[in-house]
Short mmCIF file of C-alpha atoms in Angstrom, two decimals:
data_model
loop_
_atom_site.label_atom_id
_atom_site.label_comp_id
_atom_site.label_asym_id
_atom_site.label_seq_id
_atom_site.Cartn_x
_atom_site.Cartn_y
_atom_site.Cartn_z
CA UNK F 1 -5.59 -6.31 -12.20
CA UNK F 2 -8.92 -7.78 -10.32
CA UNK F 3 -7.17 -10.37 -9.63
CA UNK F 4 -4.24 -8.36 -7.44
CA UNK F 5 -6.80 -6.33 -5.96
CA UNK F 6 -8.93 -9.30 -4.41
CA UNK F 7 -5.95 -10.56 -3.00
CA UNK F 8 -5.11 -7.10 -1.47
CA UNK F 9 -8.68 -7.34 -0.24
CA UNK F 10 -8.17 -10.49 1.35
CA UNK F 11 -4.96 -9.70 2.90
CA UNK F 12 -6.59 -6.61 4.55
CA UNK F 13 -9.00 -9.21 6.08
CA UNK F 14 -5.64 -10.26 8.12
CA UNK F 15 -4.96 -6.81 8.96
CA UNK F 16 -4.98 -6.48 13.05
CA UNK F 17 -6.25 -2.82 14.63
CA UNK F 18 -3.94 -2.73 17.40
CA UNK F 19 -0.25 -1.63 15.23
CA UNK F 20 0.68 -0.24 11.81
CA UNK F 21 0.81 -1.89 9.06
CA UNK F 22 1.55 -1.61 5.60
CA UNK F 23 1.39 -4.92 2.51
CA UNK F 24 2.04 -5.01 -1.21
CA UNK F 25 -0.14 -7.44 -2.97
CA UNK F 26 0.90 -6.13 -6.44
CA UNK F 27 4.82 -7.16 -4.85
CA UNK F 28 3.72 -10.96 -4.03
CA UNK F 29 1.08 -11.53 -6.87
CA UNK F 30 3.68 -11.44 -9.29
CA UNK F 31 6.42 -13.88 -7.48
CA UNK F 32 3.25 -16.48 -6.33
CA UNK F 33 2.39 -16.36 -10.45
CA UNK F 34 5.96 -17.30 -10.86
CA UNK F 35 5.76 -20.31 -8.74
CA UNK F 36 2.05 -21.93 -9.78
CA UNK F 37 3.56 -21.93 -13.48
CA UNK F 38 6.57 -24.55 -11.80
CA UNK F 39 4.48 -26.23 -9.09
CA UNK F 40 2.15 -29.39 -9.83
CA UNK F 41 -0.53 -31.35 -8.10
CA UNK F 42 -2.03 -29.71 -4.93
CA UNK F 43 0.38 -27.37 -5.01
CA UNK F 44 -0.22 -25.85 -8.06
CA UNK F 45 -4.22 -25.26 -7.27
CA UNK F 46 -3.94 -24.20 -4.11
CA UNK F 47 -1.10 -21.34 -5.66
CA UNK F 48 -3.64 -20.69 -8.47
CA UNK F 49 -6.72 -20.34 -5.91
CA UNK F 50 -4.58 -17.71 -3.91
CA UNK F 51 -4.08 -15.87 -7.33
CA UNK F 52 -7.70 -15.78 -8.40
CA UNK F 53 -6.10 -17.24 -11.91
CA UNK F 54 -6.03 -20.24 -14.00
CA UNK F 55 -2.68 -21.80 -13.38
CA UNK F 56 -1.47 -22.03 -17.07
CA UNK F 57 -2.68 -17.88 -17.33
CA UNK F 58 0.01 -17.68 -14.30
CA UNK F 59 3.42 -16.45 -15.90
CA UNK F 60 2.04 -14.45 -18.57
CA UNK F 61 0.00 -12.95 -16.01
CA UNK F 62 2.58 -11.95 -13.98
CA UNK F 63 4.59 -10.81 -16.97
CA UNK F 64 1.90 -8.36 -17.75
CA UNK F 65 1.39 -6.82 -14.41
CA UNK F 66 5.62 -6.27 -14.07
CA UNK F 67 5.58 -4.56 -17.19
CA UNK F 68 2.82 -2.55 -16.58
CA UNK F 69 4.60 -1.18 -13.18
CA UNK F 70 8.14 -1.13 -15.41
CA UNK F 71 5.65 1.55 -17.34
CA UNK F 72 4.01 3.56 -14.87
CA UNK F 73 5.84 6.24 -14.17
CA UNK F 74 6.62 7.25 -10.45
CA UNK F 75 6.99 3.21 -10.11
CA UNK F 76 10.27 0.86 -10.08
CA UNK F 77 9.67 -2.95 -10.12
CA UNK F 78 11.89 -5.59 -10.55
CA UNK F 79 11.82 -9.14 -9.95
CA UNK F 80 14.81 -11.23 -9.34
CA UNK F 81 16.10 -14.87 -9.15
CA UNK F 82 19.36 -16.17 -7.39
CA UNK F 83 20.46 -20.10 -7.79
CA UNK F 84 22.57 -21.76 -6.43
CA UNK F 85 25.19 -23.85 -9.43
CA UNK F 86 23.95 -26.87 -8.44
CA UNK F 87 20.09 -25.84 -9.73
CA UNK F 88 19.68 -26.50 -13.17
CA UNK F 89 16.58 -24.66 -14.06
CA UNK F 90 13.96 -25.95 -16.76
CA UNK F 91 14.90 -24.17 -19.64
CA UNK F 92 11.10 -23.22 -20.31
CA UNK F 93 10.26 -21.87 -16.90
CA UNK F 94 13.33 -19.72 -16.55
CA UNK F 95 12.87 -18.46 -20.22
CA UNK F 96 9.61 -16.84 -19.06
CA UNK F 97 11.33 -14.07 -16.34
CA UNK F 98 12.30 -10.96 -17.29
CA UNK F 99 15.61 -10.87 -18.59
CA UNK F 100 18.79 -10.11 -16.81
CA UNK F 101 17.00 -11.27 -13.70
CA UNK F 102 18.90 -14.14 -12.77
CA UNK F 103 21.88 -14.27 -10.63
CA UNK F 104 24.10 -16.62 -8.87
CA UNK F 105 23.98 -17.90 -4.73
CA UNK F 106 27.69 -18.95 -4.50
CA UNK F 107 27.74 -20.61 -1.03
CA UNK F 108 28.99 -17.91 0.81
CA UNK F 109 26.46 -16.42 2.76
CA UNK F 110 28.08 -13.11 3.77
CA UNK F 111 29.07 -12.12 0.23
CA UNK F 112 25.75 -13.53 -0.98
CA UNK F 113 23.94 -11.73 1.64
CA UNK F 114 25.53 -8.39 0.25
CA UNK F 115 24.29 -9.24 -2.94
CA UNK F 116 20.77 -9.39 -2.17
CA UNK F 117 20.94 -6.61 0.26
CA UNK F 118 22.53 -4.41 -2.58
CA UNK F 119 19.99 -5.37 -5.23
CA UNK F 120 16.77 -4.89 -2.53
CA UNK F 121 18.09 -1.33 -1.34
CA UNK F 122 18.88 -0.27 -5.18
CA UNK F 123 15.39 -0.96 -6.43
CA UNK F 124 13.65 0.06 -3.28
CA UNK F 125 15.42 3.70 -3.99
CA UNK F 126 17.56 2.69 -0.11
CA UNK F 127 13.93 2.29 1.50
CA UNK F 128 14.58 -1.41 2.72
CA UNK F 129 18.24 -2.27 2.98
CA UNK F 130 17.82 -5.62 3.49
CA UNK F 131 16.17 -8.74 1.55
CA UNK F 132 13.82 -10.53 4.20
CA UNK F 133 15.66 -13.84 4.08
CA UNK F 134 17.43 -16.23 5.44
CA UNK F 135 20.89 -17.06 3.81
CA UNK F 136 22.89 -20.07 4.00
CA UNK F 137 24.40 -23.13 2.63
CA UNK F 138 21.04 -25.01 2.88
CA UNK F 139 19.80 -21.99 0.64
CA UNK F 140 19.81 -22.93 -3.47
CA UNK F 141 16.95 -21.21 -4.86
CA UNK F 142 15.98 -16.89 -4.17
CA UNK F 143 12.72 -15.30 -6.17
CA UNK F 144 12.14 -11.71 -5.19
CA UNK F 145 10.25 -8.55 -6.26
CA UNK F 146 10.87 -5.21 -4.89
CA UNK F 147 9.19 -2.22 -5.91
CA UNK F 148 8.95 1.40 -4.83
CA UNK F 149 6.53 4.01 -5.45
CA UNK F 150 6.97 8.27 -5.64
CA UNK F 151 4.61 11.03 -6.11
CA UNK F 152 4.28 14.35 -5.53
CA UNK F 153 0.89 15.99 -4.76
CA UNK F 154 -1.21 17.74 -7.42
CA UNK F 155 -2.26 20.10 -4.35
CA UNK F 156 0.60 20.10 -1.76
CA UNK F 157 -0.63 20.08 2.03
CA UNK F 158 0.85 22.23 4.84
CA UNK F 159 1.72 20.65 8.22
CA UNK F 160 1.51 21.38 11.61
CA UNK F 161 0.79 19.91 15.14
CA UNK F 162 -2.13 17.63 14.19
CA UNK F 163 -5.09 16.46 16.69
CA UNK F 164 -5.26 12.73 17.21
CA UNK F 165 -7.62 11.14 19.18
CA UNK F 166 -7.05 7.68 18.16
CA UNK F 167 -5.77 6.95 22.11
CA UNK F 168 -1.56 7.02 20.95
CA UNK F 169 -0.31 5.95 24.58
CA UNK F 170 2.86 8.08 24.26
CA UNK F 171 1.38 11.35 24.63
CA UNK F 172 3.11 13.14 22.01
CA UNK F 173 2.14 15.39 19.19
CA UNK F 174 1.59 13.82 15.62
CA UNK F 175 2.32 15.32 12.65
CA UNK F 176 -0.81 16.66 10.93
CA UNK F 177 -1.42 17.71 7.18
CA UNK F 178 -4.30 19.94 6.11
CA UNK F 179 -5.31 21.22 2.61
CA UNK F 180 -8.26 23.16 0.87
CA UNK F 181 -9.54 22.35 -2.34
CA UNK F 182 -12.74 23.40 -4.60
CA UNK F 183 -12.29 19.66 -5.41
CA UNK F 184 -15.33 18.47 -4.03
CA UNK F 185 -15.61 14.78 -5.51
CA UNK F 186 -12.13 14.49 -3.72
CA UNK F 187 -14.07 13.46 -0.63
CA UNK F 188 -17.11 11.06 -0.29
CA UNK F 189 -18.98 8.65 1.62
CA UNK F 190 -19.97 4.67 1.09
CA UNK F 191 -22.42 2.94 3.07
CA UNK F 192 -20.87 -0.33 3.19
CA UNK F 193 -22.06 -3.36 4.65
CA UNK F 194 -19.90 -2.88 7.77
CA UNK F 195 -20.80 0.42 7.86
CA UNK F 196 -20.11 3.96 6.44
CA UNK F 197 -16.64 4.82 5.30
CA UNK F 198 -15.17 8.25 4.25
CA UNK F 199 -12.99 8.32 1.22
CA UNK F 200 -10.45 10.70 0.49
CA UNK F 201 -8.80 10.45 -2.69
CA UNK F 202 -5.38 12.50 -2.87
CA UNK F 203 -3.73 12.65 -6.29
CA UNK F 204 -0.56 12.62 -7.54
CA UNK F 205 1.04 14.79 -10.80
CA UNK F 206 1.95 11.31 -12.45
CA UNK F 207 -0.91 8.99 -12.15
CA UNK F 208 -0.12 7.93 -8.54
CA UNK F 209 -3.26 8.30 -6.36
CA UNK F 210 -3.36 7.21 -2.67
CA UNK F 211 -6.92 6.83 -0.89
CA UNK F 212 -7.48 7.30 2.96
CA UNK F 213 -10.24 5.63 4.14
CA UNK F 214 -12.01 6.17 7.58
CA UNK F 215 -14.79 3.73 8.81
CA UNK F 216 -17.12 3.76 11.90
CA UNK F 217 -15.08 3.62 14.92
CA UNK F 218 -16.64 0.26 15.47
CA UNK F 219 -15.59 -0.98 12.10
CA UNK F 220 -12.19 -3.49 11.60
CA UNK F 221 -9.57 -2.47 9.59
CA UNK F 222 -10.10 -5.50 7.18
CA UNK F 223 -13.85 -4.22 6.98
CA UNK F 224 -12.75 -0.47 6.39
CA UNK F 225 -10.05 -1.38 4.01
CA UNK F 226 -11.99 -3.83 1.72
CA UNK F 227 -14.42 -1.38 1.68
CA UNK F 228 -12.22 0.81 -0.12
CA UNK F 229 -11.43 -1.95 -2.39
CA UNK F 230 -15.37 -2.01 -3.08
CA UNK F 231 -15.38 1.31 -4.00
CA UNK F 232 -12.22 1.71 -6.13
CA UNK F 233 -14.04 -1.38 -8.04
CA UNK F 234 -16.96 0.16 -8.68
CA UNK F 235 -19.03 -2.17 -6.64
CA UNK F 236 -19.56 0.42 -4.04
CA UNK F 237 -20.89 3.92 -4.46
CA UNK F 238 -19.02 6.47 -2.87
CA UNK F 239 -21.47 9.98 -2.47
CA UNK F 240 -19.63 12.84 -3.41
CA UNK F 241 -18.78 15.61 -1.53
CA UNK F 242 -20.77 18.10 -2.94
CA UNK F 243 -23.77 15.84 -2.41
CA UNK F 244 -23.73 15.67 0.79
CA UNK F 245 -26.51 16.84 3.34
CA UNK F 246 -25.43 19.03 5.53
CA UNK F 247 -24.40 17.96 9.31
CA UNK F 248 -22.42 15.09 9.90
CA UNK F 249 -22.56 13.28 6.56
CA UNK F 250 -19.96 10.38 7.18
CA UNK F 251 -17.08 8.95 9.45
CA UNK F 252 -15.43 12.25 10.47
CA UNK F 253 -17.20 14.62 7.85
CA UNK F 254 -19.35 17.42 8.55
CA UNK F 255 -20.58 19.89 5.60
CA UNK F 256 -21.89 23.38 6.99
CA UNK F 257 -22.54 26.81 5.39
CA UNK F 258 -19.58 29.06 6.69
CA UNK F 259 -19.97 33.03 6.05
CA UNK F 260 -16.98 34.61 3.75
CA UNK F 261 -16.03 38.26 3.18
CA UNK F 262 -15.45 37.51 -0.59
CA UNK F 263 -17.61 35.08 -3.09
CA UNK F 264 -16.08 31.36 -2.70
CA UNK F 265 -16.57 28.40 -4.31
CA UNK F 266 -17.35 25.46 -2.52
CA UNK F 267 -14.20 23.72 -1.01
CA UNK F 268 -13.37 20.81 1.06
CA UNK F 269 -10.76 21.08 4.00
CA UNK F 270 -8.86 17.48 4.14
CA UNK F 271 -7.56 16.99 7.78
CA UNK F 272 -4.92 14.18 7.59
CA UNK F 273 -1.72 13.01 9.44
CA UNK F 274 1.95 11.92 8.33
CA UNK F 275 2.71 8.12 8.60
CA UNK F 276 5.94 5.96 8.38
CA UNK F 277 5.02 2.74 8.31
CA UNK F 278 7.31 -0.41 8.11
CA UNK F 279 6.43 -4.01 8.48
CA UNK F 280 7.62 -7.37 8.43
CA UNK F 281 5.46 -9.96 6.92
CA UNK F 282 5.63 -13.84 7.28
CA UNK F 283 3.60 -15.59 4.49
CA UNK F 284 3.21 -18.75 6.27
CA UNK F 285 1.64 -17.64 9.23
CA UNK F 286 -1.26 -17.83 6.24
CA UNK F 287 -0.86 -20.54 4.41
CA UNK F 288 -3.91 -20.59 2.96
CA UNK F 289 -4.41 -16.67 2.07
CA UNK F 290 -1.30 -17.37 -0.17
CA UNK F 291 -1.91 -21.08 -1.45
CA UNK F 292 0.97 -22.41 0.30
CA UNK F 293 -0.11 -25.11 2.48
CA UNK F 294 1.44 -27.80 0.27
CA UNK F 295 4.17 -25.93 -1.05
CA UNK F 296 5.43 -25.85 2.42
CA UNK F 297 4.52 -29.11 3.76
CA UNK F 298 8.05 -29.99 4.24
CA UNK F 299 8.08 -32.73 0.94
CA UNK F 300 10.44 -31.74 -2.24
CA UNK F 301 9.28 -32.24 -5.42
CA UNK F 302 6.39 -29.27 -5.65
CA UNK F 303 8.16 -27.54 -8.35
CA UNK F 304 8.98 -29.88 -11.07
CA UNK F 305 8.59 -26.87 -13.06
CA UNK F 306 10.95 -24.66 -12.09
CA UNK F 307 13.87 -27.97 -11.69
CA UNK F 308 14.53 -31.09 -11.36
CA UNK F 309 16.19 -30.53 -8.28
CA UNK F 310 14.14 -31.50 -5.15
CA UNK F 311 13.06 -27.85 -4.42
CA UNK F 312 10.82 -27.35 -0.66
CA UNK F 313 9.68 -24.13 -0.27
CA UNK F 314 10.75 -22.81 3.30
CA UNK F 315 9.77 -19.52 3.72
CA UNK F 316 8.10 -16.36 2.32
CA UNK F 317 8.59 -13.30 3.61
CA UNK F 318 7.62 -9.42 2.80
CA UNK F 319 9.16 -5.91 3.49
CA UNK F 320 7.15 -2.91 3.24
CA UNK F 321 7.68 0.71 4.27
CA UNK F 322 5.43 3.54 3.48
CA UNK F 323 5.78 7.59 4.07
CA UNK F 324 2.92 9.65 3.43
CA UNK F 325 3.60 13.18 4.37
CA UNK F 326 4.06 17.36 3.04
CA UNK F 327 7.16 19.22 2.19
CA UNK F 328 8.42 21.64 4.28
CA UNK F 329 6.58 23.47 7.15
CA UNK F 330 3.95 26.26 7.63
CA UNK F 331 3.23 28.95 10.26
CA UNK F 332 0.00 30.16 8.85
CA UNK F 333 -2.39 29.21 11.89
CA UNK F 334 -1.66 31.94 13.37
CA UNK F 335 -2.24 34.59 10.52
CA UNK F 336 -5.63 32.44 10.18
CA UNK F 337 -6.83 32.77 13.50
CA UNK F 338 -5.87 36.34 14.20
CA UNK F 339 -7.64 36.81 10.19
CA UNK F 340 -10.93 35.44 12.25
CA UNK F 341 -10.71 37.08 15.71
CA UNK F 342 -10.39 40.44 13.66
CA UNK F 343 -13.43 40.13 11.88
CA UNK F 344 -16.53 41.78 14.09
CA UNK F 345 -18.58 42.76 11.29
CA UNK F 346 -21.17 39.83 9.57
CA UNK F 347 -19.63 38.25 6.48
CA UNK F 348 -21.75 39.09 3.61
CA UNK F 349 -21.06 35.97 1.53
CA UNK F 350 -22.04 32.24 2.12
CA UNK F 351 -20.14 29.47 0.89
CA UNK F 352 -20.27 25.64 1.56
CA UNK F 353 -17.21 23.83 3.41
CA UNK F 354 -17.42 19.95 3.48
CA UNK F 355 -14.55 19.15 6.51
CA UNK F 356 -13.37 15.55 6.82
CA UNK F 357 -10.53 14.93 9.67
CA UNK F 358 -8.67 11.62 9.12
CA UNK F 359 -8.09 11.99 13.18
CA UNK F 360 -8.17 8.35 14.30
CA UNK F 361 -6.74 4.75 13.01
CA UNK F 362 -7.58 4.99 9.22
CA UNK F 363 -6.56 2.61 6.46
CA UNK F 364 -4.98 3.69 2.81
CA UNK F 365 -4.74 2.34 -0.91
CA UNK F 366 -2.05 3.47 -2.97
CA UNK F 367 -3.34 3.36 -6.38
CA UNK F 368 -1.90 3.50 -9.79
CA UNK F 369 -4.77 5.59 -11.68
CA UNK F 370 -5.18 4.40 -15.17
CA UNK F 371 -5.25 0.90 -14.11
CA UNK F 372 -7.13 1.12 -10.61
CA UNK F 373 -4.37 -1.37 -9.62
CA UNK F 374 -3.65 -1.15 -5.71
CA UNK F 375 -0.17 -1.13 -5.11
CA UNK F 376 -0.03 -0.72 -1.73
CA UNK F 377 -2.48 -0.77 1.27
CA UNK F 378 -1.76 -0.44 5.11
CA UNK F 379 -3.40 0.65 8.53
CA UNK F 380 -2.24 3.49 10.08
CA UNK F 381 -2.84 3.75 14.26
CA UNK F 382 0.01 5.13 15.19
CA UNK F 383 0.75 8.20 12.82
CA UNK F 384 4.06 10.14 12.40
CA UNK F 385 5.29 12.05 16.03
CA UNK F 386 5.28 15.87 14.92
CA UNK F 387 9.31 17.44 14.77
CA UNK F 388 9.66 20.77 12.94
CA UNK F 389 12.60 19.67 10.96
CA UNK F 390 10.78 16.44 9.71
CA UNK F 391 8.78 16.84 6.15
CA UNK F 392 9.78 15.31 3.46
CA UNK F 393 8.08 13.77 -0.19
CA UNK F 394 5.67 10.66 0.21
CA UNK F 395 7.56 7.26 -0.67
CA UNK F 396 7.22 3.42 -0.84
CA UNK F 397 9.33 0.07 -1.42
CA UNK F 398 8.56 -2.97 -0.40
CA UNK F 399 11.06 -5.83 -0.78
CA UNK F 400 9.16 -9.76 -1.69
CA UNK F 401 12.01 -12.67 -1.28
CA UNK F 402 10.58 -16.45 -1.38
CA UNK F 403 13.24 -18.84 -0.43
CA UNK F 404 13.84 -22.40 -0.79
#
């Protein structure tokens, strides 16, 4: 799985500040691993230098990680091949996809553009209704992987009108999320080598985790995200929340000693807003991130592997969508407030509240737990606009065609 997370990490280098965005490294990893086992020459190293894997370690590789997400529950995966009858595929490259994941292209590019439609919005749980690509008689040869994610939170948030001071040029109000928890290692703070970056780690009832991350304003999003990365790997230490001086301890935290009228526990109060992300990606706008500088050089012949045929690779392309957000709505800031104004008398308890307010452009890792695999990463500067009627369960797809 190191190997799918340093090319998450490296893809988040790519990642621009000024939009949205959400990626799937676990969706291409899988479909590049497919393609270094059938490419050759330059090709073939430049594929295996994108996965971080000896070429020959490729397929089985790839195998693994596809039945590890067919395992995980709150996951779908699938990967999927399309050809057109005039491919003959080598009998030993074909033998080593999943089975039942070939199909046929058969020329007509409406019906076959239903097809792949069909199969990306059935394993993407109707997320992404369309496969990425372009369809027609030129086309012989579709490899795909779509996958979508689902959790539910262990500790559910409530929403309301959140405060964003990111700089959104519309105006409107965002969707905001807030929690309490007497979780205090939910929340903690790196010192990275760009800079400090808060972690949140929200957790899901089936092994699903998703991390926000917050950096110094100053800080990229590539810097902030592969931070997060860092950390998740063990290579960065991440202070815990209930070791953390009090003040301002990190990017948006601040841990103070708050009076109570009862004996508390410790808590944290997680400050976060709703996103719906969806983006388009274009693999060959980086070539080299994804080792596809020769496969795409125009010249057949780059696949021997996967057929005789004189295969080019044309294009590469990625859907991804991502939801992060509570169910249902609450009207308890009122009761809260009015609960404070009332109280004239001193508290006669102390407790100690660590507060960390995800209030600007933050970055995110959705991460299967047992395996620290990141399944999903993304940017978020633009979150969710707030409507009363909108709150629904967190969700992800993303959709991974290569076409030749």
């Amino acid at each position: 799985m190191r190997a799918v997370n340093a090319l998450a990490a490296r893809w988040a280098g790519e990642v621009r500040a000024d939009g949205n965005s959400v990626f799937s490294a676990a969706g291409v990893w899988p479909l590049l691993a497919f393609l270094t086992d059938g490419a050759e020459g330059a090709a073939r190293e430049e594929l295996a230098d994108a996965l971080g894997l000896a070429a020959d370690q490729a397929a089985g590789a790839a195998r693994e990680l596809l039945g590890l997400l067919e395992c995980a529950e709150g996951v779908e995966a699938a990967l999927g091949l399309w050809t057109a009858r005039t491919v003959e595929l080598e009998e030993a490259w074909a033998a080593g996809l999943p089975a039942e994941a070939h199909g046929v292209l058969t020329g007509d590019a409406e019906a076959d553009r239903a097809a792949l439609d069909a199969w990306a919005a059935k394993r993407t749980g109707g997320r992404i209704g369309r496969m990425p690509v372009r369809l027609d008689r030129d086309g012989s040869l579709v490899l795909a992987t779509a996958s979508a994610l689902r959790t539910d939170w262990e500790e559910p948030f409530t929403g309301d009108i959140g405060a964003w001071t990111g700089g959104r040029p519309t105006g409107e109000d965002v969707a905001g999320l807030r929690r309490t928890t007497t979780d205090l290692d939910a929340v903690g703070v790196a010192r990275a080598p760009g800079g400090a970056v808060t972690e949140a780690r929200v957790r899901g009832t089936n092994g699903l985790d998703v991390h926000l991350l917050l950096g110094e304003e100053r800080m990229t999003p590539g810097q902030v995200l592969e931070a997060g990365a860092e950390i998740l790997g063990g290579r960065l230490t991440a202070v815990p929340g209930g070791r953390l001086p009090l003040g301002v301890a990190g990017p948006g935290v601040c841990v103070a000693r708050q009076r109570v009228r009862e004996p508390a526990p410790p808590s944290v109060v997680l400050a976060a807003m709703e996103f719906e992300l969806t983006s388009e990606h274009d693999f060959l706008t980086h070539r080299d991130l994804f080792g596809l500088v020769t496969a795409t050089d125009g010249r057949p012949g780059h696949f021997p592997g996967i057929s005789r045929a004189p295969l080019g690779l044309r294009s590469a392309r990625q859907t991804a969508t991502a939801v992060f957000s509570a169910e249902g709505f609450r009207a308890t800031a009122v009761t809260a407030a009015e609960a404070v104004w009332l109280s004239a008398e001193e508290l006669p308890y102390e407790t100690t509240v660590v507060r960390a307010a995800f209030d600007r452009p933050f970055g995110f890792l959705a991460v299967h737990r047992a395996s620290g695999l990141v399944l999903t990463a993304g940017w978020v500067s633009e979150p969710k606009v707030w409507r009363e009627e909108d709150y629904g369960w967190p969700e992800e797809g993303d959709g991974t065609p290569v076409v030749f």
